[in-house]
Amino acid sequence: MFIGHFAVGFAAKRAGPRLSLAVLFAAAQFADLLWPVLVALGIEQVRIQAGITAFTPLDFISYPYSHSLLFLCVWGVVFGAICAGVVRDGRVSLVIFALVVSHWVFDWITHRPDMPLYPGSAKVGLGLWNSIPATIVVEVTMFIIGVWMYSRSTRARDRIGTRAFAALVGFLFAAYAANLGQPPPSVAVIVWTASAGAAVLLLWAWWFDRHRNPVT
Ligand SMILES: [Zn+2]
């Protein structure tokens, strides 16, 4: 799943109004932030295998530390504790934990059975990616709902709060559409675009979120 994880981050602003949208995105996408680093280090493995699912040609051979349920629970506790300490509000840890673990749940729905419960476990996955139309319907619906919830739980203070927000939504849609049917040329390209893309998106979200006030 791609924009579906961003949808969950957008939606979580109501539950965690004191947290920057960038932090909410980072929590929902934590697995996919860690993953390219571990792939680059050779700790986790992926290869490109045309046709392995209808939606994506990525064959996730092994990714127990970034994508097992057990490790995402651990990362969720750690990330949640750090955020709760920074904003001095214990409830924040629950929001972050739920976001980090939500990544596993939504990847479990989309991936073929390649998602581990814990390192070395049997792998599970419901395989939404076997259908391109179903994947698009689910992800785009989630995204629209998430963006709508964020727009209702915050109010723009100025033009940056309106336009940079709208631009990010448009950019994510465009990136999603551009990815359809485009097999990546190499694993190195995947690692670099995933890392650079995440950095840009988090900075972008942090920027315009500061120009929007939570609606109380
Ligand atoms: Zn993932």
Short mmCIF file of N, CA and C in Angstrom, two decimals, residues 27-108:
data_model
loop_
_atom_site.label_atom_id
_atom_site.label_comp_id
_atom_site.label_asym_id
_atom_site.label_seq_id
_atom_site.Cartn_x
_atom_site.Cartn_y
_atom_site.Cartn_z
N ALA A 27 4.97 7.86 11.40
CA ALA A 27 4.53 6.69 12.18
C ALA A 27 3.80 5.70 11.26
N ALA A 28 2.87 6.21 10.45
CA ALA A 28 2.11 5.32 9.56
C ALA A 28 3.03 4.67 8.53
N GLN A 29 4.12 5.37 8.16
CA GLN A 29 5.04 4.88 7.15
C GLN A 29 6.34 4.36 7.76
N PHE A 30 6.37 4.17 9.07
CA PHE A 30 7.64 3.81 9.71
C PHE A 30 8.28 2.57 9.06
N ALA A 31 7.45 1.56 8.77
CA ALA A 31 7.98 0.33 8.16
C ALA A 31 8.68 0.64 6.83
N ASP A 32 8.07 1.55 6.05
CA ASP A 32 8.63 1.86 4.73
C ASP A 32 9.75 2.89 4.80
N LEU A 33 9.96 3.52 5.97
CA LEU A 33 11.12 4.38 6.15
C LEU A 33 12.33 3.53 6.52
N LEU A 34 12.09 2.53 7.36
CA LEU A 34 13.16 1.64 7.81
C LEU A 34 13.60 0.70 6.68
N TRP A 35 12.62 0.26 5.89
CA TRP A 35 12.86 -0.78 4.90
C TRP A 35 13.98 -0.46 3.89
N PRO A 36 13.97 0.72 3.23
CA PRO A 36 15.05 0.96 2.26
C PRO A 36 16.42 0.99 2.91
N VAL A 37 16.49 1.43 4.16
CA VAL A 37 17.78 1.46 4.87
C VAL A 37 18.28 0.03 5.07
N LEU A 38 17.38 -0.85 5.51
CA LEU A 38 17.78 -2.24 5.77
C LEU A 38 18.08 -2.98 4.47
N VAL A 39 17.36 -2.63 3.40
CA VAL A 39 17.67 -3.23 2.09
C VAL A 39 19.05 -2.77 1.63
N ALA A 40 19.33 -1.48 1.79
CA ALA A 40 20.63 -0.95 1.38
C ALA A 40 21.77 -1.59 2.16
N LEU A 41 21.49 -1.90 3.43
CA LEU A 41 22.52 -2.53 4.27
C LEU A 41 22.63 -4.04 4.02
N GLY A 42 21.70 -4.58 3.21
CA GLY A 42 21.74 -6.02 2.92
C GLY A 42 21.10 -6.87 4.00
N ILE A 43 20.42 -6.21 4.97
CA ILE A 43 19.79 -6.96 6.07
C ILE A 43 18.45 -7.53 5.63
N GLU A 44 17.76 -6.80 4.74
CA GLU A 44 16.49 -7.29 4.19
C GLU A 44 16.63 -7.38 2.67
N GLN A 45 15.82 -8.27 2.07
CA GLN A 45 15.99 -8.54 0.64
C GLN A 45 14.69 -8.31 -0.14
N VAL A 46 14.86 -7.75 -1.35
CA VAL A 46 13.75 -7.59 -2.28
C VAL A 46 14.31 -7.81 -3.68
N ARG A 47 13.47 -8.28 -4.59
CA ARG A 47 13.89 -8.36 -5.98
C ARG A 47 12.70 -7.98 -6.86
N ILE A 48 13.01 -7.67 -8.11
CA ILE A 48 11.96 -7.32 -9.06
C ILE A 48 11.62 -8.56 -9.86
N GLN A 49 10.35 -8.94 -9.79
CA GLN A 49 9.88 -10.17 -10.44
C GLN A 49 8.58 -9.82 -11.16
N ALA A 50 8.71 -9.57 -12.48
CA ALA A 50 7.53 -9.14 -13.24
C ALA A 50 6.38 -10.12 -13.06
N GLY A 51 5.18 -9.58 -12.78
CA GLY A 51 3.98 -10.40 -12.69
C GLY A 51 3.74 -11.07 -11.36
N ILE A 52 4.59 -10.81 -10.37
CA ILE A 52 4.40 -11.50 -9.09
C ILE A 52 3.08 -11.08 -8.43
N THR A 53 2.70 -9.81 -8.59
CA THR A 53 1.32 -9.40 -8.32
C THR A 53 0.92 -8.52 -9.50
N ALA A 54 -0.39 -8.32 -9.67
CA ALA A 54 -0.85 -7.48 -10.79
C ALA A 54 -0.40 -6.04 -10.58
N PHE A 55 -0.37 -5.62 -9.30
CA PHE A 55 -0.15 -4.20 -9.02
C PHE A 55 1.33 -3.83 -8.95
N THR A 56 2.14 -4.69 -8.35
CA THR A 56 3.56 -4.35 -8.19
C THR A 56 4.43 -5.57 -8.51
N PRO A 57 5.58 -5.32 -9.14
CA PRO A 57 6.48 -6.44 -9.43
C PRO A 57 7.48 -6.73 -8.31
N LEU A 58 7.30 -6.12 -7.14
CA LEU A 58 8.28 -6.33 -6.08
C LEU A 58 8.04 -7.65 -5.35
N ASP A 59 9.10 -8.43 -5.27
CA ASP A 59 9.06 -9.69 -4.52
C ASP A 59 9.81 -9.45 -3.21
N PHE A 60 9.05 -9.30 -2.13
CA PHE A 60 9.65 -9.03 -0.82
C PHE A 60 10.11 -10.36 -0.23
N ILE A 61 11.37 -10.67 -0.48
CA ILE A 61 11.90 -11.98 -0.09
C ILE A 61 11.98 -12.09 1.43
N SER A 62 12.49 -11.06 2.06
CA SER A 62 12.66 -11.10 3.52
C SER A 62 12.68 -9.67 4.06
N TYR A 63 11.79 -9.39 5.00
CA TYR A 63 11.82 -8.08 5.67
C TYR A 63 11.24 -8.17 7.09
N PRO A 64 11.87 -9.04 7.92
CA PRO A 64 11.32 -9.29 9.26
C PRO A 64 11.44 -8.11 10.22
N TYR A 65 12.46 -7.25 10.04
CA TYR A 65 12.67 -6.17 11.02
C TYR A 65 11.84 -4.94 10.69
N SER A 66 11.59 -4.71 9.41
CA SER A 66 10.76 -3.54 9.04
C SER A 66 9.29 -3.91 8.93
N HIS A 67 8.96 -5.17 8.63
CA HIS A 67 7.58 -5.48 8.28
C HIS A 67 6.94 -6.65 9.02
N SER A 68 7.57 -7.17 10.10
CA SER A 68 6.83 -8.21 10.84
C SER A 68 5.93 -7.52 11.88
N LEU A 69 4.84 -8.19 12.22
CA LEU A 69 3.91 -7.63 13.21
C LEU A 69 4.61 -7.40 14.54
N LEU A 70 5.44 -8.38 14.93
CA LEU A 70 6.13 -8.26 16.22
C LEU A 70 7.02 -7.02 16.25
N PHE A 71 7.85 -6.85 15.22
CA PHE A 71 8.78 -5.71 15.23
C PHE A 71 8.03 -4.39 15.10
N LEU A 72 6.93 -4.37 14.35
CA LEU A 72 6.20 -3.10 14.26
C LEU A 72 5.57 -2.75 15.60
N CYS A 73 5.17 -3.76 16.39
CA CYS A 73 4.69 -3.47 17.75
C CYS A 73 5.83 -2.86 18.58
N VAL A 74 7.03 -3.43 18.44
CA VAL A 74 8.18 -2.91 19.19
C VAL A 74 8.49 -1.48 18.76
N TRP A 75 8.57 -1.25 17.45
CA TRP A 75 8.87 0.10 16.95
C TRP A 75 7.76 1.07 17.39
N GLY A 76 6.52 0.60 17.40
CA GLY A 76 5.40 1.44 17.80
C GLY A 76 5.53 1.89 19.26
N VAL A 77 5.96 0.97 20.13
CA VAL A 77 6.14 1.31 21.55
C VAL A 77 7.27 2.33 21.70
N VAL A 78 8.39 2.09 20.98
CA VAL A 78 9.56 2.98 21.10
C VAL A 78 9.22 4.37 20.55
N PHE A 79 8.68 4.42 19.34
CA PHE A 79 8.35 5.69 18.69
C PHE A 79 7.30 6.42 19.54
N GLY A 80 6.31 5.69 20.05
CA GLY A 80 5.25 6.29 20.86
C GLY A 80 5.81 6.89 22.15
N ALA A 81 6.74 6.17 22.78
CA ALA A 81 7.33 6.66 24.04
C ALA A 81 8.13 7.93 23.79
N ILE A 82 8.86 7.97 22.67
CA ILE A 82 9.66 9.17 22.35
C ILE A 82 8.73 10.37 22.14
N CYS A 83 7.68 10.18 21.34
CA CYS A 83 6.76 11.29 21.05
C CYS A 83 6.04 11.75 22.31
N ALA A 84 5.61 10.80 23.15
CA ALA A 84 4.91 11.15 24.38
C ALA A 84 5.85 11.95 25.30
N GLY A 85 7.14 11.58 25.30
CA GLY A 85 8.10 12.33 26.11
C GLY A 85 8.30 13.74 25.59
N VAL A 86 8.36 13.89 24.27
CA VAL A 86 8.62 15.21 23.67
C VAL A 86 7.45 16.16 23.94
N VAL A 87 6.22 15.69 23.72
CA VAL A 87 5.08 16.60 23.92
C VAL A 87 4.49 16.51 25.34
N ARG A 88 5.08 15.63 26.19
CA ARG A 88 4.64 15.46 27.59
C ARG A 88 3.15 15.16 27.68
N ASP A 89 2.75 14.16 26.89
CA ASP A 89 1.35 13.73 26.91
C ASP A 89 1.32 12.23 26.59
N GLY A 90 1.00 11.43 27.61
CA GLY A 90 1.07 9.98 27.47
C GLY A 90 0.12 9.42 26.42
N ARG A 91 -1.02 10.11 26.19
CA ARG A 91 -2.01 9.58 25.24
C ARG A 91 -1.46 9.53 23.82
N VAL A 92 -0.49 10.40 23.55
CA VAL A 92 0.12 10.45 22.23
C VAL A 92 0.76 9.11 21.85
N SER A 93 1.28 8.40 22.88
CA SER A 93 1.95 7.14 22.58
C SER A 93 0.98 6.13 21.96
N LEU A 94 -0.29 6.18 22.36
CA LEU A 94 -1.28 5.27 21.80
C LEU A 94 -1.55 5.56 20.32
N VAL A 95 -1.62 6.85 20.00
CA VAL A 95 -1.86 7.26 18.61
C VAL A 95 -0.71 6.78 17.73
N ILE A 96 0.53 7.01 18.20
CA ILE A 96 1.70 6.62 17.42
C ILE A 96 1.78 5.09 17.29
N PHE A 97 1.55 4.40 18.39
CA PHE A 97 1.58 2.93 18.35
C PHE A 97 0.57 2.40 17.33
N ALA A 98 -0.65 2.93 17.38
CA ALA A 98 -1.70 2.47 16.45
C ALA A 98 -1.29 2.75 15.00
N LEU A 99 -0.68 3.89 14.76
CA LEU A 99 -0.26 4.23 13.39
C LEU A 99 0.83 3.28 12.89
N VAL A 100 1.84 3.04 13.73
CA VAL A 100 2.95 2.18 13.31
C VAL A 100 2.43 0.77 13.00
N VAL A 101 1.55 0.26 13.86
CA VAL A 101 1.04 -1.09 13.66
C VAL A 101 0.02 -1.14 12.51
N SER A 102 -0.67 -0.01 12.27
CA SER A 102 -1.63 0.02 11.14
C SER A 102 -0.93 -0.30 9.82
N HIS A 103 0.36 0.05 9.72
CA HIS A 103 1.09 -0.25 8.49
C HIS A 103 1.06 -1.75 8.19
N TRP A 104 1.25 -2.55 9.23
CA TRP A 104 1.23 -4.00 9.05
C TRP A 104 -0.15 -4.46 8.58
N VAL A 105 -1.19 -3.94 9.23
CA VAL A 105 -2.56 -4.37 8.91
C VAL A 105 -2.88 -4.06 7.44
N PHE A 106 -2.54 -2.85 7.00
CA PHE A 106 -2.89 -2.48 5.63
C PHE A 106 -1.98 -3.17 4.61
N ASP A 107 -0.73 -3.43 4.97
CA ASP A 107 0.13 -4.21 4.07
C ASP A 107 -0.33 -5.67 4.01
N TRP A 108 -0.81 -6.18 5.15
CA TRP A 108 -1.35 -7.56 5.18
C TRP A 108 -2.54 -7.66 4.22
#
